[in-house]
Short mmCIF file of C-alpha atoms in Angstrom, two decimals:
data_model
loop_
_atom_site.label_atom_id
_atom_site.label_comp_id
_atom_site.label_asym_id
_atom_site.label_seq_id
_atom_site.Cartn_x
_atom_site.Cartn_y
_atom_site.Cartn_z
CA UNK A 658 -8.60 -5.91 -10.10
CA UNK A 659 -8.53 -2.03 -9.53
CA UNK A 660 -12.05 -2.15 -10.63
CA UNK A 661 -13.24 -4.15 -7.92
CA UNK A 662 -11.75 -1.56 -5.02
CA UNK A 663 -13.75 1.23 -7.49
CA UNK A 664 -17.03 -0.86 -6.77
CA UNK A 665 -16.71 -1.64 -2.89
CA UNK A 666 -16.11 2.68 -2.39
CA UNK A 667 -19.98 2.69 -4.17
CA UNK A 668 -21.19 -0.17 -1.96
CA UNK A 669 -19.89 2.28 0.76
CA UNK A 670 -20.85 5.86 1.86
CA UNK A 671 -19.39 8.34 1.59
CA UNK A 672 -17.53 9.87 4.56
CA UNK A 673 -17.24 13.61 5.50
CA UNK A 674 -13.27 14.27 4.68
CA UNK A 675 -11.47 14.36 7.67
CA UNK A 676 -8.08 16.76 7.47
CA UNK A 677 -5.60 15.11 8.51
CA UNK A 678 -1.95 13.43 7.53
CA UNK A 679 0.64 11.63 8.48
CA UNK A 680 2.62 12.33 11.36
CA UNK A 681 4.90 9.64 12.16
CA UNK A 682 5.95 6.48 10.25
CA UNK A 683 7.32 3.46 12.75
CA UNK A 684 8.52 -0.08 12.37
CA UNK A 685 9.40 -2.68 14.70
CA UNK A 686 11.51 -4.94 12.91
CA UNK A 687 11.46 -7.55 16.07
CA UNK A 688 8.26 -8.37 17.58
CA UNK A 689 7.99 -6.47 21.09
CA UNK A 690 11.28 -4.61 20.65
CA UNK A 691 12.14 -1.07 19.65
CA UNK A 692 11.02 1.21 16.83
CA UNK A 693 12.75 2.26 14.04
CA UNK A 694 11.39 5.68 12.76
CA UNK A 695 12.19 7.16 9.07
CA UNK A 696 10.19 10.08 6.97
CA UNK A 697 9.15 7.80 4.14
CA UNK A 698 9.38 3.91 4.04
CA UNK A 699 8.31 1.26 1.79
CA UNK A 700 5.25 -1.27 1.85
CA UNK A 701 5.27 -4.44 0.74
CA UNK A 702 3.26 -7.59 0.69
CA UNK A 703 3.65 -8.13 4.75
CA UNK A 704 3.16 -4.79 4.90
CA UNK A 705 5.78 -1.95 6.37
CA UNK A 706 9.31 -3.43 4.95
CA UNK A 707 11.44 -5.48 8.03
CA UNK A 708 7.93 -4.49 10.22
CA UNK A 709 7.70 -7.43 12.48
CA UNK A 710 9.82 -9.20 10.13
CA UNK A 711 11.69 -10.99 13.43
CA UNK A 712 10.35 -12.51 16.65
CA UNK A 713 11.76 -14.06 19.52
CA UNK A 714 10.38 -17.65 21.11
CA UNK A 715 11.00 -20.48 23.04
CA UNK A 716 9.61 -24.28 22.82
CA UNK A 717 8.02 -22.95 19.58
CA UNK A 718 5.82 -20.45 21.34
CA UNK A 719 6.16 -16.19 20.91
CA UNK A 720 8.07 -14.33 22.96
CA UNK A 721 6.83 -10.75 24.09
CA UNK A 722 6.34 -7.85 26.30
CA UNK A 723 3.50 -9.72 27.88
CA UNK A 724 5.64 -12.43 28.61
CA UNK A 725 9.01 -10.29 28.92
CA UNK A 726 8.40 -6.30 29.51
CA UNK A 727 11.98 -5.64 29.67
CA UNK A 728 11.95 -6.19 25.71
CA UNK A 729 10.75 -2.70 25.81
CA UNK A 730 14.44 -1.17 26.12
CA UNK A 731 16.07 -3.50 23.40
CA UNK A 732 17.08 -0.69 21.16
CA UNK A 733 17.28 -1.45 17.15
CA UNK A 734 19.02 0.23 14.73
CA UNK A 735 19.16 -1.01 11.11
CA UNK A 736 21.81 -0.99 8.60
CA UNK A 737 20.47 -0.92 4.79
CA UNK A 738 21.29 -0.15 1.00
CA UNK A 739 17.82 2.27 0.60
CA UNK A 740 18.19 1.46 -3.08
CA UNK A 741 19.13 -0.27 -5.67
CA UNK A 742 22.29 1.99 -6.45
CA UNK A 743 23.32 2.78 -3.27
CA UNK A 744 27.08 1.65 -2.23
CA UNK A 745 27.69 1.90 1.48
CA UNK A 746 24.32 1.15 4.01
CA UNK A 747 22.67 3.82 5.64
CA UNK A 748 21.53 3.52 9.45
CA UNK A 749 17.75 4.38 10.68
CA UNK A 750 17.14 4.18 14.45
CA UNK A 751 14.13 5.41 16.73
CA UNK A 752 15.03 8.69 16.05
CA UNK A 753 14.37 10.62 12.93
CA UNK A 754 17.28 12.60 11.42
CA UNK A 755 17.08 15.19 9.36
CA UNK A 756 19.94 13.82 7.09
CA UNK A 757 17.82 11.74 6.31
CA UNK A 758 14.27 13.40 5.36
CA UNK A 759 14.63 13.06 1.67
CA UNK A 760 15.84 9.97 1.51
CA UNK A 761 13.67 7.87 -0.59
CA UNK A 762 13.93 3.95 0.45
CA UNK A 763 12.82 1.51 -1.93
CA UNK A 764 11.25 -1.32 -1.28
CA UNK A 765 13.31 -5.06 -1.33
CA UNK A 766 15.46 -3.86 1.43
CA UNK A 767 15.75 -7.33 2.77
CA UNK A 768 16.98 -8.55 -0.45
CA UNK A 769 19.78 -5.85 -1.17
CA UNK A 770 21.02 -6.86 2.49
CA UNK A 771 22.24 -5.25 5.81
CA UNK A 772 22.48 -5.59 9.45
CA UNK A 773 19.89 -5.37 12.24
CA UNK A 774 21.78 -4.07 15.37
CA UNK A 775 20.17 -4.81 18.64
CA UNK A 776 21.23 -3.11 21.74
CA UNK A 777 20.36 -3.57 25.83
CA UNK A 778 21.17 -2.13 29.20
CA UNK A 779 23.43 -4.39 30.77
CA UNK A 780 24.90 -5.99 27.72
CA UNK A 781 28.02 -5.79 26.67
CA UNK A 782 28.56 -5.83 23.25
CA UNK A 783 25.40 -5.10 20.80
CA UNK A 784 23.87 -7.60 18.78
CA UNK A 785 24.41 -7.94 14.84
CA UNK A 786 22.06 -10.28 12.79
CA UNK A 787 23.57 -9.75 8.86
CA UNK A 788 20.49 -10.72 6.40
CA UNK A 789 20.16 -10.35 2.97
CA UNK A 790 20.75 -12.23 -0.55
CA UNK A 791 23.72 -14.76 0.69
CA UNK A 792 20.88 -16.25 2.63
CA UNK A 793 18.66 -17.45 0.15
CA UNK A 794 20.74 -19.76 -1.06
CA UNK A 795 21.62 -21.79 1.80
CA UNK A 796 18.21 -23.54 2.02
CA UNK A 797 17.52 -23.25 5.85
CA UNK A 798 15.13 -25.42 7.87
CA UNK A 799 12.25 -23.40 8.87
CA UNK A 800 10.46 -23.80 12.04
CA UNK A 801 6.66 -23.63 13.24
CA UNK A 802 6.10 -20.58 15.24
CA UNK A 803 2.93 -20.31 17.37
CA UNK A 804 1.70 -16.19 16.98
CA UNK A 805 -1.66 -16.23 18.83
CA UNK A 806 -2.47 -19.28 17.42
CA UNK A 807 -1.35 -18.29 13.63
CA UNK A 808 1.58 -21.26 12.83
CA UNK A 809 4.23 -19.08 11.02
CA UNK A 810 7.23 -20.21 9.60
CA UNK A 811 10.17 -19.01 10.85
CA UNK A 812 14.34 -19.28 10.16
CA UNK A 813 16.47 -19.51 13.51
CA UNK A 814 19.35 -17.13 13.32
CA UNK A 815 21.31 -18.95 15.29
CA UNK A 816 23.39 -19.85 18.44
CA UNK A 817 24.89 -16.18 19.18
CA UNK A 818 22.15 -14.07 18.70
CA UNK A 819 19.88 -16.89 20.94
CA UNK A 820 23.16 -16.38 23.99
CA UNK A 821 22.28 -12.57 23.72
CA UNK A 822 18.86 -12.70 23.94
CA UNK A 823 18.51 -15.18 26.69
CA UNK A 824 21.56 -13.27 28.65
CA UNK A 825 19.08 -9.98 28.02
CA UNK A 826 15.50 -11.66 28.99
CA UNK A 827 17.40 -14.11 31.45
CA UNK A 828 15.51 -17.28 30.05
CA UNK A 829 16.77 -20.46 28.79
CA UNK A 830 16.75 -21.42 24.80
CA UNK A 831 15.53 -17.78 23.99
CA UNK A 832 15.57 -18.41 19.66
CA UNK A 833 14.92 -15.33 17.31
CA UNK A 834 13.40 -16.13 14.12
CA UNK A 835 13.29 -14.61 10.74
CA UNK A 836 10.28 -14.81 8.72
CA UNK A 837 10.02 -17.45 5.81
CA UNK A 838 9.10 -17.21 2.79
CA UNK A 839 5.60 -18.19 3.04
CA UNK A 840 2.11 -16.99 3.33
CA UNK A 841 -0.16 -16.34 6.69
CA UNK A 842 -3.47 -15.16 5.94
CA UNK A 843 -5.44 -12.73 7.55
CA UNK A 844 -8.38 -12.92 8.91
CA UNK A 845 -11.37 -14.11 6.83
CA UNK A 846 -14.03 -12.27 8.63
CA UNK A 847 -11.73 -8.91 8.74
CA UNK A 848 -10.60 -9.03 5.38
CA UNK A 849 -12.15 -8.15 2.35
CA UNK A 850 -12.44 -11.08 -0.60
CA UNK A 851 -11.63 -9.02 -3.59
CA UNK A 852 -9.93 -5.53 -4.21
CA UNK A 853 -6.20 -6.68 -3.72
CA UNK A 854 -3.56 -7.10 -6.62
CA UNK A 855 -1.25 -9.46 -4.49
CA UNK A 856 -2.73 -12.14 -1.58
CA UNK A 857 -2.94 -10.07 1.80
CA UNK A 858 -0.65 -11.31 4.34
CA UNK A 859 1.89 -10.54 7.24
CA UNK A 860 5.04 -11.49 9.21
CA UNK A 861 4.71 -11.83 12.66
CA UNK A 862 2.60 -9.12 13.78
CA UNK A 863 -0.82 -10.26 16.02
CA UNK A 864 -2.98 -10.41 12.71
CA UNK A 865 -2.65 -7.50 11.14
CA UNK A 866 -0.34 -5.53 8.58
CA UNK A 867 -0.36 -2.03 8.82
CA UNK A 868 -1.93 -0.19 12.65
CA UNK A 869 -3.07 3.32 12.41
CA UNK A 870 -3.57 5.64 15.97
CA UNK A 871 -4.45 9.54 15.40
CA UNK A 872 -3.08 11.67 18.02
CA UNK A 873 -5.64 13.50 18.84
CA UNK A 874 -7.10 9.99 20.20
CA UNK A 875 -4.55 9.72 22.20
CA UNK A 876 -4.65 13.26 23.21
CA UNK A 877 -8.30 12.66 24.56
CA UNK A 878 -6.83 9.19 26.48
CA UNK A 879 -4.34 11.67 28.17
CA UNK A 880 -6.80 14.24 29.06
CA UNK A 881 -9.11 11.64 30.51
CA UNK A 882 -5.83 10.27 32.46
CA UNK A 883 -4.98 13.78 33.74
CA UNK A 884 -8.63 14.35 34.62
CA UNK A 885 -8.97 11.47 36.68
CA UNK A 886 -5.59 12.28 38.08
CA UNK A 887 -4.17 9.23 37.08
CA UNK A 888 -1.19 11.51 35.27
CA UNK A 889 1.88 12.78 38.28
CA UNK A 890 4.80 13.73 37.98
CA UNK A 891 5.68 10.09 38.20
CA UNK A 892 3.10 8.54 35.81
CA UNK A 893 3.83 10.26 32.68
CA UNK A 894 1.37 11.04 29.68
CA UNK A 895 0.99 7.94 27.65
CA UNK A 896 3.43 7.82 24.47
CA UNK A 897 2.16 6.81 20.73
CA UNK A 898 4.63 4.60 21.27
CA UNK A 899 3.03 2.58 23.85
CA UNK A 900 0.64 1.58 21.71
CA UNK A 901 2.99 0.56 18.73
CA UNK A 902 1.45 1.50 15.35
CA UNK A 903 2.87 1.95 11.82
CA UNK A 904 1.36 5.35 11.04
CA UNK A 905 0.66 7.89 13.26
CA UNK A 906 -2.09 10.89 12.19
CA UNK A 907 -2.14 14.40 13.37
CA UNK A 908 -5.22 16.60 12.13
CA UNK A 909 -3.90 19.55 9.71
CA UNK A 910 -6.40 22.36 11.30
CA UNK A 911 -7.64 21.95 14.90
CA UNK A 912 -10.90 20.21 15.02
CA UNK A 913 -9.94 18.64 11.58
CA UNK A 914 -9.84 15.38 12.82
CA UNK A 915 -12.60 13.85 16.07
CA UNK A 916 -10.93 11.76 18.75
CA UNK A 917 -11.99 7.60 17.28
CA UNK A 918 -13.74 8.92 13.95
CA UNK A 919 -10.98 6.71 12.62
CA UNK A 920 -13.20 3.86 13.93
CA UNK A 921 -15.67 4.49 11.22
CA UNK A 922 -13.80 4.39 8.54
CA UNK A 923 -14.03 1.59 5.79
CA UNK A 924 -11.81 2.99 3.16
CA UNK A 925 -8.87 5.07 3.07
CA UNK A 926 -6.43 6.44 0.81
CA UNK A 927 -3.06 7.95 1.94
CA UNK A 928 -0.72 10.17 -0.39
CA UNK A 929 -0.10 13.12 -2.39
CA UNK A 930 -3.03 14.66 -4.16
CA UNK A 931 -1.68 12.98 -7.48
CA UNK A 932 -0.39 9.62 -6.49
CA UNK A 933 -2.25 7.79 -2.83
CA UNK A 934 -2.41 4.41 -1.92
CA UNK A 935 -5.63 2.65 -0.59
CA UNK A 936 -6.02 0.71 2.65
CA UNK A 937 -9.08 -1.26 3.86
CA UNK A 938 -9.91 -0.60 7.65
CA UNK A 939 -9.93 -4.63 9.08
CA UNK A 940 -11.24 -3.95 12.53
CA UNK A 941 -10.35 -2.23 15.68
CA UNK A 942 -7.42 -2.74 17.57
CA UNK A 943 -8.38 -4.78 20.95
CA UNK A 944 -5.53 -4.02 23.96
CA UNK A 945 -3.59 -6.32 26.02
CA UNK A 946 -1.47 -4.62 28.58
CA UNK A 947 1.53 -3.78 26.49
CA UNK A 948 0.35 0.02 26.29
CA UNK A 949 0.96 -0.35 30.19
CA UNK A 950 4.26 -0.84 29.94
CA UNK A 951 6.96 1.83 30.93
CA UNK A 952 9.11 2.13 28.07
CA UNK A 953 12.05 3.15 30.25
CA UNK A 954 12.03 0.80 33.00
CA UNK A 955 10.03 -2.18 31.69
CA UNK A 956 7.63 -2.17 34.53
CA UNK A 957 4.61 -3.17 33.67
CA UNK A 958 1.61 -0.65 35.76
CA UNK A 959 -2.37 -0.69 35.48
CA UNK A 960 -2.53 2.53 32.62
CA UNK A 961 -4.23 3.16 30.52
CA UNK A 962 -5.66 -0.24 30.40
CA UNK A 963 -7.24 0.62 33.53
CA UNK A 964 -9.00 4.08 32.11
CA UNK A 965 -9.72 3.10 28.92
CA UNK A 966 -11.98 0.15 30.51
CA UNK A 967 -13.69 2.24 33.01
CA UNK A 968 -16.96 3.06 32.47
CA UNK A 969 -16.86 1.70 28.83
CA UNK A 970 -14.85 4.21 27.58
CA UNK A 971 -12.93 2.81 25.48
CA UNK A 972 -14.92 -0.65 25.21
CA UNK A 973 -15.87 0.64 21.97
CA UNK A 974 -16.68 -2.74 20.05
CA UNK A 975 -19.96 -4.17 20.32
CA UNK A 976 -18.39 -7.23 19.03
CA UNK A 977 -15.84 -7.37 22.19
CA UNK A 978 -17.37 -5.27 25.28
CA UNK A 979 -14.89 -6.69 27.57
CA UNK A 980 -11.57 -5.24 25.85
CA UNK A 981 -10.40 -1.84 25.80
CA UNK A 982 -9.54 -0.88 21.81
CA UNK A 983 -7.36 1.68 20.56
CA UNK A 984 -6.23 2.32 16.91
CA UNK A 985 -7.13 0.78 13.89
CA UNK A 986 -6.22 -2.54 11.73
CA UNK A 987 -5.38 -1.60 8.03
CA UNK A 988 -4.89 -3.93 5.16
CA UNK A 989 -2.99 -1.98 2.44
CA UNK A 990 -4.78 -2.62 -1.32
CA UNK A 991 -1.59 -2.74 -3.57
CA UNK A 992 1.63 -3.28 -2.61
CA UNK A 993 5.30 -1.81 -3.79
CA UNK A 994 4.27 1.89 -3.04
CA UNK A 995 6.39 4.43 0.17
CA UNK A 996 4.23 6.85 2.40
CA UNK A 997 6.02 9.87 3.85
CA UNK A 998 5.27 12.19 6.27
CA UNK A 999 2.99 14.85 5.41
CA UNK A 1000 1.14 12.21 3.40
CA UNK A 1001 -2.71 13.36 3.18
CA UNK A 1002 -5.50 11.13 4.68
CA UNK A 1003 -8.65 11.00 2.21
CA UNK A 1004 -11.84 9.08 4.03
CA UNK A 1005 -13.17 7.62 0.85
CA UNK A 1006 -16.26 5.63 2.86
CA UNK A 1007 -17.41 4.67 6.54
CA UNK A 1008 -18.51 1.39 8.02
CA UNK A 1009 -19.87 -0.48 10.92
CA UNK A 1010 -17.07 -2.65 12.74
CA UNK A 1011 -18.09 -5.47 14.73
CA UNK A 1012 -14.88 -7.63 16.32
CA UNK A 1013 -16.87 -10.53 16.76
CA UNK A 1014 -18.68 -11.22 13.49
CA UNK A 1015 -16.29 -9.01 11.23
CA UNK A 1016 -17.12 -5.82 9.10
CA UNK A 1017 -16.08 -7.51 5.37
CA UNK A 1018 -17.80 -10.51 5.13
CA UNK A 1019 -20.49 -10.16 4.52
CA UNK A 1020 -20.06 -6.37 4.07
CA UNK A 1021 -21.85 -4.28 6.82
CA UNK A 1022 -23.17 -0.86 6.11
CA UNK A 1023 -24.44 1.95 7.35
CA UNK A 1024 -26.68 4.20 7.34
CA UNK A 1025 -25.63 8.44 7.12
#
């Protein structure tokens, strides 16, 4: 199967290596709710570990910050075994610690078991969902979940954690869901059909497994906020966070790394010089107004959405002219590998993305 990746990087060409590495590695273990920040974690066949691996809904239908901004300020912390020896479970919240920095975690954390602790202003007592092994045998009912039209099945966690959630959000029959054990696609048209050593899927993220932003994108969204004076000292610069990816690139030299060069790229590898993983770049990352939500109040305003749409700015697809994009869609290759930060990008080949008609199927290359 490896053999098949080798021949799509010669259907490609090659890129111009961009310096750059990994900056920041984030997970949202429930849909639309806080991160959970670490210096290495695992990737698996959905793939971050516990990324996305909840959601909330009601009458069968997705709950998030479009629907609900306040879900912004639900804090998560969780509460694992990071391996397979380990004897007491370690906590990872939004912040990184530095306790923590050579802490390998393996992959299978759901499986080894722990607690997902969700926290609110105004709540009283913090929630505690326990998952893990003792599950698996109880043979729960799953239940259709609609995810942008994606039907994903989904395990209810039950009565208490639905009274805390719908206390929170202040709506009726609020349900959180686990993730099943079963398979939603991707894509067709962003995917590629070979070059994968498991069958590429995800939880309940939009569509895609794995979103990568570079900061010095954002940097250029904040100087064309500040330039337009859309930045006071009551609008704040934009945080990676509002925009919610997985990995987060800074450039290693300055001018290593363009502002949306990333939206060229085909295929990536990211790693050590001896040992890195491959990803497929699916498609840009279209915008909804979740990146104009104020992560400390849960007020939803008009930025960036409003600045990256001017003037075609950041209308960047010639697939989808009338949506802002930021960051890119990746599919990881293999699965069962950790990144860290400090991980090294390497651009193995560029492409032409298209949102509309897709950049894998049929394949569509360009010219250097």
């Amino acid at each position: 199967m490896l053999s098949l990746i080798i021949l799509y990087e010669l259907l490609f060409n090659k890129a111009t290596p961009e310096a750059a590495e990994v900056s920041d590695l984030l997970i949202y273990p429930i849909k639309s709710c806080g991160s959970v920040s670490n210096y290495n974690w695992p990737v698996n066949r959905y793939g971050f570990e516990l990324d996305r691996f909840w959601v909330l809904a009601k009458n069968g239908s997705k709950i998030s910050q479009r629907e609900c901004p306040q879900m912004a300020k639900i804090t998560i912390k969780l509460q694992v075994y990071v391996n397979n020896t380990a004897s007491s479970l370690t906590t990872f919240t939004a912040e990184k610690s530095s306790s923590l920095k050579y802490l390998k975690v393996d992959e299978n954390i759901y499986f080894r078991g722990g607690n997902l602790v969700c926290s609110a202003p105004g709540m009283k007592t913090d929630l505690i969902i326990r998952f893990g092994n003792f599950k698996s045998n109880q043979n729960p009912k799953s239940t259709k979940i609609d995810v942008f039209g994606s039907i994903i099945d989904g395990i209810d966690e039950g009565d208490e954690a639905s009274q805390w959630f719908s206390e929170y959000l202040q709506l009726s029959d609020v349900r959180l869901f686990v993730k099943a054990d079963t398979v939603r696609s991707l894509p067709k048209k962003h995917t590629p059909k070979y070059g994968f050593n498991y069958q590429p899927q995800t939880a309940f993220a939009d569509g895609f497994p794995v979103l990568l932003v570079s900061e010095t994108s954002l940097a250029d969204l904040n100087l064309k906020l500040k330039s337009s004076e859309k930045i006071t000292s009551k609008n704040k610069e934009i945080s990676v966070l509002n925009f919610r990816p997985n990995i987060v690139l800074k450039e290693i030299d300055k001018f290593s790394l363009s502002p949306f060069i990333e939206e060229t790229w085909g295929v990536i590898s990211i790693g050590k010089s001896n040992v890195a993983h491959k990803f497929f770049v699916a498609s840009r990352c279209t915008r909804c107004e979740i990146p104009c939500n104020d992560l400390e109040t849960g007020v939803i305003g008009k930025e960036p959405t409003y600045t990256m749409m001017k003037d075609g700015y950041r209308r960047s697809d010639p697939g989808k002219k009338f949506q802002c994009c930021f960051g890119m869609n990746l599919i990881p290759a293999t699965t069962n590998f950790s990144l860290t930060i400090g991980d090294s990008l390497n651009v193995l080949s560029t492409m032409y993305h298209d949102g509309k008609i897709g950049a894998w199927q049929p394949v569509k290359l360009t010219a250097v």
